[in-house]
Coordinates of C-alpha atoms in Angstrom, one line a residue:
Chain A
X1 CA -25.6 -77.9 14.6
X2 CA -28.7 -76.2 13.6
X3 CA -27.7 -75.1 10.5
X4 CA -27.7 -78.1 8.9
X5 CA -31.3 -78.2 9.3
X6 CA -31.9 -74.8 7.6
X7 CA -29.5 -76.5 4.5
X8 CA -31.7 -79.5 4.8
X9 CA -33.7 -79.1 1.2
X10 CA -30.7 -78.0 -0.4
X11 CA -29.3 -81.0 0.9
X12 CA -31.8 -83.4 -0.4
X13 CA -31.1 -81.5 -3.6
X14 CA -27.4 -82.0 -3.9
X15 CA -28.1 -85.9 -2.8
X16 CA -30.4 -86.1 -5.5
X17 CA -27.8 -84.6 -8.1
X18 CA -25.1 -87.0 -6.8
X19 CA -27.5 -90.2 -7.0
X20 CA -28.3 -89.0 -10.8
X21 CA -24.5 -88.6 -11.4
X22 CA -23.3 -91.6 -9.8
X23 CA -25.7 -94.3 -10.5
X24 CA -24.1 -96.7 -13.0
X25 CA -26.2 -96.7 -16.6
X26 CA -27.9 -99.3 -17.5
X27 CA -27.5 -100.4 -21.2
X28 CA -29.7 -103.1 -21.8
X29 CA -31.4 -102.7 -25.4
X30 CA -32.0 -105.8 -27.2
X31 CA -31.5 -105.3 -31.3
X32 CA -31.3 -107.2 -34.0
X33 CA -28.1 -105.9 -34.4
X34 CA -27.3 -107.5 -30.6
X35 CA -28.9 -110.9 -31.5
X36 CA -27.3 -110.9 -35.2
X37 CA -23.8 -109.8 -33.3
X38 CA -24.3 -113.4 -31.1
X39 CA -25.8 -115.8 -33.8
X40 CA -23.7 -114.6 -36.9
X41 CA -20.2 -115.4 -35.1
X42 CA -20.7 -119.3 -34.7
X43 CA -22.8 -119.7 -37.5
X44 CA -20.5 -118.6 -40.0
X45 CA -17.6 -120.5 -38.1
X46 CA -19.9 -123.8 -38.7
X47 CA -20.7 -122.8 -42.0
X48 CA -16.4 -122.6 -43.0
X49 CA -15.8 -126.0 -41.3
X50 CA -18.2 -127.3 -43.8
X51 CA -16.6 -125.7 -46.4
X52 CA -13.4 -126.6 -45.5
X53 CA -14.1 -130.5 -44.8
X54 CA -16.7 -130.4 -48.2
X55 CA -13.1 -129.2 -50.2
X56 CA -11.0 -131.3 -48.0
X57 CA -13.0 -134.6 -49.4
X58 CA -13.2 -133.2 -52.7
X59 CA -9.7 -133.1 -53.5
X60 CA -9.7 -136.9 -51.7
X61 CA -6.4 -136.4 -49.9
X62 CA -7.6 -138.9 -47.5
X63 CA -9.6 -142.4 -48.9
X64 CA -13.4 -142.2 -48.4
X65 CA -13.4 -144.7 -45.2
X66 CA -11.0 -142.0 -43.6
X67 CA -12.8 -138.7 -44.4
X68 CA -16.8 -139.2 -45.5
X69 CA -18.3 -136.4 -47.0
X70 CA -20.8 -134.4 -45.6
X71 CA -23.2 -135.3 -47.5
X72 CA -22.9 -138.9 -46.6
X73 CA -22.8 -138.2 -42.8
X74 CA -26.0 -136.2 -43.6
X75 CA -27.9 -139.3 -44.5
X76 CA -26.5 -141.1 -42.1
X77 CA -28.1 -138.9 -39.5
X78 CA -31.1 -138.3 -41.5
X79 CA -31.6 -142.2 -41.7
X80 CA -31.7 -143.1 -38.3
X81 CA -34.0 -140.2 -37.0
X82 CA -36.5 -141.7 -40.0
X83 CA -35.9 -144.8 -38.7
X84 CA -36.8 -143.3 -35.3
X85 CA -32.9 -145.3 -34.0
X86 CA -31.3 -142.0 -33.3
X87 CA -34.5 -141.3 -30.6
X88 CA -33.8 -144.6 -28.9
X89 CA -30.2 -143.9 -28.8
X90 CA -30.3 -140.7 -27.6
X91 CA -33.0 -141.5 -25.0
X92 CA -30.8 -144.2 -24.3
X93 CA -27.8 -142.4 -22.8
X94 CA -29.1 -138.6 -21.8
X95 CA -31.4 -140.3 -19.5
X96 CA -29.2 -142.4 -17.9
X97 CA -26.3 -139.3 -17.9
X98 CA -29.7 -137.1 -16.2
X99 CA -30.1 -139.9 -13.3
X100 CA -26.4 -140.5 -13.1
X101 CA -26.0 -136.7 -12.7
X102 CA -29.5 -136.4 -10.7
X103 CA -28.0 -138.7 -8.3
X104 CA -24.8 -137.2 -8.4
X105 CA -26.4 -133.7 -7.4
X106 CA -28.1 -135.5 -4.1
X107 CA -25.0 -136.8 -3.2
X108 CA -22.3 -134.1 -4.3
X109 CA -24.0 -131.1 -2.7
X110 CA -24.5 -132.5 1.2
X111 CA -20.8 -133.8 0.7
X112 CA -19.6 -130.5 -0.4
X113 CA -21.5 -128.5 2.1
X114 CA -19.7 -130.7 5.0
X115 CA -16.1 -130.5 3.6
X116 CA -17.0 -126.9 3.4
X117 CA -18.1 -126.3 6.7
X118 CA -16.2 -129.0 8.5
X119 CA -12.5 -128.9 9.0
X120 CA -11.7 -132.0 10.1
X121 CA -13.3 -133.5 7.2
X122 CA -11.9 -130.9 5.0
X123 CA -8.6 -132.0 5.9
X124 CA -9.1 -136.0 5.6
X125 CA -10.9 -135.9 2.7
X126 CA -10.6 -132.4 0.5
X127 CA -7.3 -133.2 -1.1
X128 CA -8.6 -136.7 -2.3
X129 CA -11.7 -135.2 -3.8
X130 CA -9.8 -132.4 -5.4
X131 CA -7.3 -135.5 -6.7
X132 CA -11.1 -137.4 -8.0
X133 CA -11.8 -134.6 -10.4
X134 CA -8.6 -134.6 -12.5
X135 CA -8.7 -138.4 -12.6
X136 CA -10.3 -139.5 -15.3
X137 CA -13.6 -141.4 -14.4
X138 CA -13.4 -144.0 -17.6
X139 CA -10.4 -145.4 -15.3
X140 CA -13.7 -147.0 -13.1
X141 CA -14.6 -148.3 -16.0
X142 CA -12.4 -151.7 -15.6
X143 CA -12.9 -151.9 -11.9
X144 CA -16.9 -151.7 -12.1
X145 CA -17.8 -154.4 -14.7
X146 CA -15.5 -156.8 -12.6
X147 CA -17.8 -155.4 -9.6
X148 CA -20.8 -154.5 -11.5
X149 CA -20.6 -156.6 -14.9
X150 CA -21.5 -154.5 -17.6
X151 CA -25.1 -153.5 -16.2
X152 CA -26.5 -150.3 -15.7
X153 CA -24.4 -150.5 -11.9
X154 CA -21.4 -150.1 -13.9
X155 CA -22.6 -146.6 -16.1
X156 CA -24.2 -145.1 -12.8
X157 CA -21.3 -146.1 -10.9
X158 CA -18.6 -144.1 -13.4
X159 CA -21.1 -141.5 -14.2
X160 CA -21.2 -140.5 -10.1
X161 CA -17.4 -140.8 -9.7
X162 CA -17.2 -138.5 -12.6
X163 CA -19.9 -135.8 -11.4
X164 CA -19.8 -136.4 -7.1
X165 CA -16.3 -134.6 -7.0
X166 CA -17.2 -132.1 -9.4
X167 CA -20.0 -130.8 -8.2
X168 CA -18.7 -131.0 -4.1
X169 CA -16.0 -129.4 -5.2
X170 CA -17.8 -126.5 -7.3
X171 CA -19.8 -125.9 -4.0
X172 CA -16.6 -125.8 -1.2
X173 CA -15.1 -123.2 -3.7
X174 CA -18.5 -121.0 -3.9
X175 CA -18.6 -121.0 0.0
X176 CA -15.1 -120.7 0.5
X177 CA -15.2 -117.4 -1.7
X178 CA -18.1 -115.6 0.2
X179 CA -17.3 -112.5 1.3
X180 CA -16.8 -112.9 5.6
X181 CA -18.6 -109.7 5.7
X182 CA -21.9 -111.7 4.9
X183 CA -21.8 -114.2 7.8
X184 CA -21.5 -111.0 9.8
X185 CA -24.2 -109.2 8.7
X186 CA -26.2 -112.1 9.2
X187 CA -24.8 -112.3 12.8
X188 CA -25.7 -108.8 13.9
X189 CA -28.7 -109.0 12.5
X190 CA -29.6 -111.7 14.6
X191 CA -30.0 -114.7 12.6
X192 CA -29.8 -118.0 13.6
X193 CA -27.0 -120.7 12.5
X194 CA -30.1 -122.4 9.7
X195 CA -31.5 -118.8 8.7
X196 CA -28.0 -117.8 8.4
X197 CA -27.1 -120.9 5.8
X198 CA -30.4 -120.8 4.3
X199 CA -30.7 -116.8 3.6
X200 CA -26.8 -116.1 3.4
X201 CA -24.6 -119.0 3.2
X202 CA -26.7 -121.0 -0.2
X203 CA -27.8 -118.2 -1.8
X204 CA -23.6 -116.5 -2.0
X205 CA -22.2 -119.8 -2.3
X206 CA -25.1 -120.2 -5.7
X207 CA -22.7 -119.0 -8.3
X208 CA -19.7 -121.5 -7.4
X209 CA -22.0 -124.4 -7.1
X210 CA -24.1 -123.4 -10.3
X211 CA -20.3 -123.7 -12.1
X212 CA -20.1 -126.8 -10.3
X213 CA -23.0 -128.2 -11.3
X214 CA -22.1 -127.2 -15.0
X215 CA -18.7 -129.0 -15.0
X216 CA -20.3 -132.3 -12.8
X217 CA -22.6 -132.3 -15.9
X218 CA -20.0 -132.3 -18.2
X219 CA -17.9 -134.8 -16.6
X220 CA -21.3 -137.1 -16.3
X221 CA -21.8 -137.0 -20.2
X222 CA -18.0 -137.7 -21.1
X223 CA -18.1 -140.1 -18.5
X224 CA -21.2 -141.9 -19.7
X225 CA -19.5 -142.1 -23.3
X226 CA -16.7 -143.7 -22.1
X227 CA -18.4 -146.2 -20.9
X228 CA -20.9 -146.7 -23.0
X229 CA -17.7 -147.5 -25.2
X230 CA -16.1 -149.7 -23.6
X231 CA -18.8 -151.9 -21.6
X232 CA -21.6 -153.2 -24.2
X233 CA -24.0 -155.3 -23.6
X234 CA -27.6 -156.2 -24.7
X235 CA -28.3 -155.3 -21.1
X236 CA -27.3 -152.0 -21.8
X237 CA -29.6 -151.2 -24.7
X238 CA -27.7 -149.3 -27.4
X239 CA -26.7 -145.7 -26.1
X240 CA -24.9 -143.4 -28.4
X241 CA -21.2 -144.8 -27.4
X242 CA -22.3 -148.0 -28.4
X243 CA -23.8 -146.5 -31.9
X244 CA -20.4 -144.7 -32.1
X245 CA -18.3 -148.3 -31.1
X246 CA -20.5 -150.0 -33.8
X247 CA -19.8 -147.8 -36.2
X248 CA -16.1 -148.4 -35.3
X249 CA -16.8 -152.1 -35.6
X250 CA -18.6 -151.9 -39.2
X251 CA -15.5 -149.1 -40.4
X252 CA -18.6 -147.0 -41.1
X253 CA -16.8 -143.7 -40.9
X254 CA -20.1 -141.8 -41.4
X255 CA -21.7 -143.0 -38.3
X256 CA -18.7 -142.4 -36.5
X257 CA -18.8 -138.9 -37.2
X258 CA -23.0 -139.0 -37.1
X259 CA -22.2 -140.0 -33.8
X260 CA -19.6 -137.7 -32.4
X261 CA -22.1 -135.2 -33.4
X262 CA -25.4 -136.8 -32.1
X263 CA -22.9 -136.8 -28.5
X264 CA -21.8 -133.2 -28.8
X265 CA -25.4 -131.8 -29.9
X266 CA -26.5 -133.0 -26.6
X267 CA -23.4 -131.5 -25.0
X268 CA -24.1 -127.9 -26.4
X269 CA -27.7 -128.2 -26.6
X270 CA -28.2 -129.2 -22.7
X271 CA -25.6 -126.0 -22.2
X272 CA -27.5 -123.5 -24.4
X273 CA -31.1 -124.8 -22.8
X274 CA -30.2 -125.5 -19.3
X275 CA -26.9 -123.7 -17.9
X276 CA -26.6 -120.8 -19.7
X277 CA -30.1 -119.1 -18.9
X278 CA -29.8 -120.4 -15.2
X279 CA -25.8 -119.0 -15.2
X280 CA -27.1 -115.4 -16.7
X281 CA -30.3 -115.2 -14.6
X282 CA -28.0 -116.0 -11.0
X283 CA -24.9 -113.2 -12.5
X284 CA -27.2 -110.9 -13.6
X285 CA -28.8 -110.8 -10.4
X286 CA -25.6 -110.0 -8.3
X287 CA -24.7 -107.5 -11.6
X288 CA -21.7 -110.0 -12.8
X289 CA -23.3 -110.1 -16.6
X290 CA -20.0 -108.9 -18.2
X291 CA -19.3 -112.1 -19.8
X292 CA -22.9 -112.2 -21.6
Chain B
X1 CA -15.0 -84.4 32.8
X2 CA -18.3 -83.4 33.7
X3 CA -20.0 -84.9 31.1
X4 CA -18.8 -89.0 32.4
X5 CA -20.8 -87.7 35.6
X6 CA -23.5 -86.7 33.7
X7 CA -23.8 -90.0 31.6
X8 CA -23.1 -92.4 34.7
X9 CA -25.8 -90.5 36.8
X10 CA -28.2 -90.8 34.0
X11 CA -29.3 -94.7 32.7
X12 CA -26.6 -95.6 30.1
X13 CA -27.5 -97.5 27.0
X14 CA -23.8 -99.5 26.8
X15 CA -21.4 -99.3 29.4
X16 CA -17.8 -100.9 29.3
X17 CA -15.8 -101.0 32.6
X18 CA -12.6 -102.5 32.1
X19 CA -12.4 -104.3 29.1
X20 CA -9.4 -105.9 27.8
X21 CA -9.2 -107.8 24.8
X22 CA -6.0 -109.7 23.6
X23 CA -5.2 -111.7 20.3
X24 CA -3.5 -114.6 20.6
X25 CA -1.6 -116.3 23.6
X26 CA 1.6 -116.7 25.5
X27 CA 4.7 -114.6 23.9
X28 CA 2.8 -113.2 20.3
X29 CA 0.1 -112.3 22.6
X30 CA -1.1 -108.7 21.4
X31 CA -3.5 -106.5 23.7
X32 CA -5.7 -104.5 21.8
X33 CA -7.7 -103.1 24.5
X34 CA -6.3 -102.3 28.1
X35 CA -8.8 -101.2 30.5
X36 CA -11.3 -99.3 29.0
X37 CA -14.2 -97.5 30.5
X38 CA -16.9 -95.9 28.1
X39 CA -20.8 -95.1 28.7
X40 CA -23.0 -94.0 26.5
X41 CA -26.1 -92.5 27.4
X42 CA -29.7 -93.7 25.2
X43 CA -30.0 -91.6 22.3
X44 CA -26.5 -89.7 22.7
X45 CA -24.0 -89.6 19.7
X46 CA -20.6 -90.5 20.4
X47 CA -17.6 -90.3 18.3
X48 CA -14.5 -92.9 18.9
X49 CA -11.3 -91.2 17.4
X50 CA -8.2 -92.7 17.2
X51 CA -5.5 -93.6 14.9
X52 CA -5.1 -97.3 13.2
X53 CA -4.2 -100.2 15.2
X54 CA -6.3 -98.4 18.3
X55 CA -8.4 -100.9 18.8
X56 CA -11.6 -99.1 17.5
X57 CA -13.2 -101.8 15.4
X58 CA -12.4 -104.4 18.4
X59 CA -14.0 -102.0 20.6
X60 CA -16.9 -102.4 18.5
X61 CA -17.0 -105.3 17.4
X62 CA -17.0 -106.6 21.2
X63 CA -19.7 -104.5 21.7
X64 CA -21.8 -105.8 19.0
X65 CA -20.8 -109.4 20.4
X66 CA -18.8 -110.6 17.4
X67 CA -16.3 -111.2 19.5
X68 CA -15.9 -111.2 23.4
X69 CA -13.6 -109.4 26.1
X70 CA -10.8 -110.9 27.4
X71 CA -11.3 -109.6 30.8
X72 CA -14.2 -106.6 31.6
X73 CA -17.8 -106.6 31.2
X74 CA -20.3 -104.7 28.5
X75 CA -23.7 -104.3 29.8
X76 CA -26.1 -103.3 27.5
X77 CA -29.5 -101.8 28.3
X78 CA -30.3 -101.7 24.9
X79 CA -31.8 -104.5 22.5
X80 CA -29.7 -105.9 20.0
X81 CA -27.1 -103.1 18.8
X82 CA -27.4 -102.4 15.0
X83 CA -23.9 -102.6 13.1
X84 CA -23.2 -100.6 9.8
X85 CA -19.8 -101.5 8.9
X86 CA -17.3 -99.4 6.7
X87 CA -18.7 -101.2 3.4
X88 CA -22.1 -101.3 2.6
X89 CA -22.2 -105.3 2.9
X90 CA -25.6 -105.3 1.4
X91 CA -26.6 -109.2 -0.3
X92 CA -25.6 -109.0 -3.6
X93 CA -28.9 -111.2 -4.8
X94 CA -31.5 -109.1 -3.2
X95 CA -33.2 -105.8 -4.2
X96 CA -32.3 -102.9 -1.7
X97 CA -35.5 -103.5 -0.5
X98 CA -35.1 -107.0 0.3
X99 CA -31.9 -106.0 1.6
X100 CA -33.7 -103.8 4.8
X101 CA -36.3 -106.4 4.9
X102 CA -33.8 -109.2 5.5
X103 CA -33.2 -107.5 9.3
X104 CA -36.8 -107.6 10.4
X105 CA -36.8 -111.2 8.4
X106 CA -34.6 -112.3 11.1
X107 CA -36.7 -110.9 13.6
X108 CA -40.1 -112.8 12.8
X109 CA -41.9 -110.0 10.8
X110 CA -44.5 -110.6 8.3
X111 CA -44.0 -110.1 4.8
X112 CA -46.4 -107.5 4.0
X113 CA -45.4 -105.7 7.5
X114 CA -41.2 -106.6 6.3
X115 CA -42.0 -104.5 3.2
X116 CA -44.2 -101.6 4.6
X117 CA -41.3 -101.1 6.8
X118 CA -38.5 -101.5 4.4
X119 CA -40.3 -98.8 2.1
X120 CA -41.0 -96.6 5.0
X121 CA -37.2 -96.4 5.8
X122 CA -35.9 -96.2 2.7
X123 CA -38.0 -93.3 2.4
X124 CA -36.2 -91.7 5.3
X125 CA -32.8 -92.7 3.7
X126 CA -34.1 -90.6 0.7
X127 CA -34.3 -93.6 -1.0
X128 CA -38.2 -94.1 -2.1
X129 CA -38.9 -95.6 -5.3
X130 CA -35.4 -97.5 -5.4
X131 CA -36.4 -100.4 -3.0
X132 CA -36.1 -102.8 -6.8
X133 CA -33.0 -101.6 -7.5
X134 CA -30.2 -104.5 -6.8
X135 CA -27.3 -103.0 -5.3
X136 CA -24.9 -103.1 -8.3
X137 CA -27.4 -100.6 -10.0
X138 CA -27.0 -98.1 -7.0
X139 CA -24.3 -95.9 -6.3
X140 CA -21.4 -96.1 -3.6
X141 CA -23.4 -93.3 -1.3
X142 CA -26.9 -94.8 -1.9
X143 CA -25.5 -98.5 -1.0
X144 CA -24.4 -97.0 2.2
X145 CA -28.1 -95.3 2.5
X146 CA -29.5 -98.6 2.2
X147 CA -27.0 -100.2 4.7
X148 CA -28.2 -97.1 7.1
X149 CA -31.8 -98.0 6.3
X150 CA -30.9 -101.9 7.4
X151 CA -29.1 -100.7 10.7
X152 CA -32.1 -98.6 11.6
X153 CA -34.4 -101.4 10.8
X154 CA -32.6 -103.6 12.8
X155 CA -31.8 -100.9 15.4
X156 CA -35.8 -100.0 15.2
X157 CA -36.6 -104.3 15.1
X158 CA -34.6 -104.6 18.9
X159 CA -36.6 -101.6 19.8
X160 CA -39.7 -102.9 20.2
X161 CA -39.8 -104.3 23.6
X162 CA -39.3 -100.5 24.8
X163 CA -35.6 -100.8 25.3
X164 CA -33.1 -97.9 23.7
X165 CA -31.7 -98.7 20.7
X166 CA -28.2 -98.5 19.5
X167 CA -26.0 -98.2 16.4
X168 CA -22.6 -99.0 15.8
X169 CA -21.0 -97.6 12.9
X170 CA -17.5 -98.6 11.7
X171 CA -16.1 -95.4 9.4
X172 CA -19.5 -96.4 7.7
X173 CA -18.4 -93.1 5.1
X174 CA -14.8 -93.9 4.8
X175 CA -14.6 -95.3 1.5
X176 CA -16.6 -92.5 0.0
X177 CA -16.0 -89.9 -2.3
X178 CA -15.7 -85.7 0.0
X179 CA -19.4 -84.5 -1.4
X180 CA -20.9 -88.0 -0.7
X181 CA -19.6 -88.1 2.9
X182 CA -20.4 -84.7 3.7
X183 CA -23.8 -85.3 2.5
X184 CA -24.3 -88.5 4.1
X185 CA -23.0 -86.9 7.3
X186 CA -26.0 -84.6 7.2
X187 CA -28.4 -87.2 6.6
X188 CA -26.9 -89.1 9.2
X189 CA -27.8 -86.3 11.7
X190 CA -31.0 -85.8 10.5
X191 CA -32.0 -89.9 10.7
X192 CA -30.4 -89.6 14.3
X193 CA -32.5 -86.9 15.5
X194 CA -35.8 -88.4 13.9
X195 CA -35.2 -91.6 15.3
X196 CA -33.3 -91.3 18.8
X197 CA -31.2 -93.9 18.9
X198 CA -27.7 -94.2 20.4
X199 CA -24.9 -94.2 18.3
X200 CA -21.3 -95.4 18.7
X201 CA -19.3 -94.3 15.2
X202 CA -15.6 -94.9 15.0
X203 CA -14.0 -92.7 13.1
X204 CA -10.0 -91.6 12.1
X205 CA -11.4 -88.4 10.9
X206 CA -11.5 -85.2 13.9
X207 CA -14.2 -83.6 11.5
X208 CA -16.2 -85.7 10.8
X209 CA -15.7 -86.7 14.7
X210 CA -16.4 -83.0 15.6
X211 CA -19.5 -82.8 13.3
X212 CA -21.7 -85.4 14.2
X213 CA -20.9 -86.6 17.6
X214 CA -22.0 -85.2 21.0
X215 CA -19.2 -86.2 22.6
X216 CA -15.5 -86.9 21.2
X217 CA -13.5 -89.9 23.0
X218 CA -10.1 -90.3 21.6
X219 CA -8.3 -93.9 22.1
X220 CA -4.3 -94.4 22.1
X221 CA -3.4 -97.0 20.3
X222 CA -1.7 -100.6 21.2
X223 CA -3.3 -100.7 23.6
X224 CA -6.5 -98.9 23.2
X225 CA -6.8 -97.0 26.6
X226 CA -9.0 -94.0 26.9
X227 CA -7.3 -90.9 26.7
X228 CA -9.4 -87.8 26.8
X229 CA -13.0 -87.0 25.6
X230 CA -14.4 -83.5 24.4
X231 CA -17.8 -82.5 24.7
X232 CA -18.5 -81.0 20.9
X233 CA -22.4 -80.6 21.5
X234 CA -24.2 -77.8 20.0
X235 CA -20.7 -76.0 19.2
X236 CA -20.8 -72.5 17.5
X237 CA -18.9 -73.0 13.6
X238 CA -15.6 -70.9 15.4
X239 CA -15.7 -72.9 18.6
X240 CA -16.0 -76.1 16.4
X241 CA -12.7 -75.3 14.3
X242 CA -10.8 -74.9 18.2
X243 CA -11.7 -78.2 19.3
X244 CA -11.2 -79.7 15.8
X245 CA -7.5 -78.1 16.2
X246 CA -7.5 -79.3 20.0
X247 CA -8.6 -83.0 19.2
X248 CA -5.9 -83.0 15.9
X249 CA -2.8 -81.7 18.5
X250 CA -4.0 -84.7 21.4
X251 CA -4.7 -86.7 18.4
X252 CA -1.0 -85.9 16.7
X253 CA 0.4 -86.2 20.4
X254 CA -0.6 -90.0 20.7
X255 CA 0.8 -91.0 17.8
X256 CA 4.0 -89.5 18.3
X257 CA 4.7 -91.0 21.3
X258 CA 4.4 -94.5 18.9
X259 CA 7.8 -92.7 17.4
X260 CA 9.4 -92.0 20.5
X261 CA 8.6 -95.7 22.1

């Protein structure tokens, strides 16, 4: 068909034009307008909360034991960074909830990658670690300190149970939503079974796990909590659910509420510094940013 | 059919004599492919046209060892056949350079070899410049021009040792918009003639059959048998539209006799 060779420029032309048309835009200008759009919104919700619970003591529907101020919740928190406490608590439980969940990671991922991959195992055991994430891990709690006594055994031990099926389970549904085409490709391109996992299987199966590993973390902080509530000991140190149980203990309503704070600060903080750039950076990648 | 004389008498880059291939077993058994015989010659173009359920993709997909016969052998004097399937199927995670490169990845290459080669056919997919763009930020036609450049990498990658190369293609331009496939058709021709290799397309479309292959082989369907081919080489624009009109009557007459059974 020789005359598609005397077309040929006008070709290239007409592919150009279509390339031009068809390529999707890119809008990707970062304002102050952009920045003030994502700040403003939860700042002014924090700012009415305060409002509301500042008015809310004011009028002193509830007595002062019940509903603090914010003011005196303030100093509360204000005290015990001066005092240099709220370091030692803090340090207290997010290191033990990063080991727990370090741990958890080493164990949760070659687990997940065998249920994924195996089907016997699949069958034996995926139902029971679906079943493990909707149980609620403070329900170790009473079994571990009769196996553990309250040590740090016991808050590892419900920390893993907590994170473990989480993050298996985050990983089996990132491999089991990988488009078959992949594999393929990967097939008639001639890779092996180990290039295959390592340059096709992982790298699809990232976003799944990455929302794995988000909720594992979550579910090793709230575990953590609970049992740093419930089990206390010297031999624990004093985490933050123990400065939130001995609060409970003194009826100091302040630190209660310093605490639940202190313990979702870390929540949101380790979120906003950790997850959320690592989330963006992986769905931007594959061009799945709509949610940011 | 002069022309199966001419391809058996010259060396043939795949040949299939007598492959079956059934899904499944006993009573739900269904044959897919019953007895067929195919040759293609190294660096000939041929067209597989059939309707769905012919067995086209099996037929490929066998021959790109995905999957195997159930009775018949595929001998291939060529290297590693290169697959482009009907979606672009590019990583979602790499660049669309990274993307080509991943083929000759596979295959040992070097890294600043991987990317001279990557760019080199990119720039014969009319893609130079665009080897950073990921593949969401590249349209449905240039996808399918980076998923050309990977076959041809991996085509040109099995080539090395001297052997002819081959490319399957599985209605690679079906999911495209009528300009896009017409010009990729083009460009398809063009890469095929600067690069020689042999390529098996399946197709549903007697056009785009007519207009890039050498040779026209039409399949019935359940099961895929042979039924007639059409040598379309070289065809004058009036001569094209007869056998275009031919191939669309044999083509209309197979699956009317799906009706009738």
């Amino acid at each position: 068909m020789p005359q598609h060779d005397v077309v040929d420029e006008s070709v290239a032309a007409v592919e150009a034009g279509l390339d031009a048309l068809d390529t999707p835009t890119q809008r990707r200008t970062w304002s102050w307008r952009r920045a003030a759009a994502v700040v403003a919104p939860p700042v002014i919700a924090a700012v009415l909360l305060l409002v509301v619970w500042q008015a809310l003591w004011a009028a002193a529907f509830w007595p002062e034991y019940q509903l603090p101020s914010p003011a005196s919740v303030w100093a509360v928190i204000v005290e015990n960074v001066q005092n240099g406490q709220a370091f030692d608590v803090l340090w207290n439980s997010v290191h033990r909830a990063v080991l727990g969940f370090a741990a958890g990671v080493l164990i949760g991922t070659p687990l997940g990658l065998i249920v994924a991959k195996v089907r016997v195992v699949r069958a034996a055991i995926g139902p029971l670690l679906s079943g493990l994430q909707s149980l609620p891990s403070v329900a170790w709690v009473p079994a571990a300190v009769l196996w553990f006594g309250v040590t740090p055994s016991t808050v590892y031990f419900v920390v893993l149970m907590g994170s473990v099926p989480s993050i298996a389970n985050g990983l089996v549904a990132g491999i089991d939503q990988i488009p078959p085409i992949l594999p393929r490709v990967g097939t008639v391109l001639g890779a092996s079974r180990l290039a295959s996992a390592r340059h096709i299987l992982l790298p699809a199966a990232l976003p799944g796990y990455l929302a794995g590993l988000k909720q594992g973390w979550a579910f090793s902080w709230r575990s953590l909590m609970a049992a740093e509530i419930i089990a206390v000991s010297p031999q624990l140190g004093k985490g933050l659910g123990a400065f939130l149980e001995a609060g409970r203990d003194l009826s100091d309503m302040p630190t209660v509420i310093a605490a639940i704070f202190l313990i979702l600060l870390v929540g949101i903080g380790i979120e906003l510094l950790v997850f959320r750039p690592l989330e963006r950076s992986v769905l931007r990648a594959r061009g799945l940013s709509g949610a940011f | 059919m002069t022309a199966t004389l001419e391809t058996s008498a010259m060396t043939t880059a795949v040949r299939l004599t007598g492959v079956h291939k059934t899904f499944g077993s006993g009573r739900s058994a269904v044959s897919a492919l019953e007895g067929v015989d195919l040759s293609v010659a190294p660096g000939e173009f041929v067209c597989l046209l059939g309707a769905s359920g012919c067995g086209k993709t099996t037929l490929l997909n066998l021959v790109a060892g995905l999957d195997r016969p159930t009775a018949g052998d595929i001998t291939l004097s060529t290297s590693r056949p290169a697959v482009m399937f009907q979606e672009a199927a590019l990583m979602p995670w790499l660049t669309a350079s990274r993307n080509v490169e991943l083929a000759l990845r596979f295959g040992g290459v070097r890294r600043t070899e991987r990317r001279e080669r990557a760019a080199e056919l990119l720039e014969l997919v009319r893609l130079a410049g665009l080897g950073d763009k990921r593949p969401h930020e590249l349209s449905g036609g240039m996808r399918q021009r980076v998923a050309l450049a990977r076959a041809l990498a991996s085509a040109v990658q099995g080539a090395r040792d001297g052997s002819p190369a081959l490319m399957l293609m599985d209605e690679p331009f079906s999911a495209l918009d009528a300009i896009t496939r017409d010009v990729l058709q083009g460009e398809l021709l063009r890469v095929w003639r600067a690069t020689n290799t042999a390529v098996l397309f399946v197709t549903h479309d007697v056009r785009e059959a007519v207009r890039l292959g050498q040779r026209v082989v039409l399949l019935s369907s359940r099961p895929g048998r042979v039924v007639r081919e059409w040598q379309v080489d070289g065809l004058n624009p009036a001569d094209e539209l007869v056998a275009v009109e031919e191939i669309n009557t044999s083509l209309r007459e197979v699956i009317s006799s799906h009706a009738a059974a």
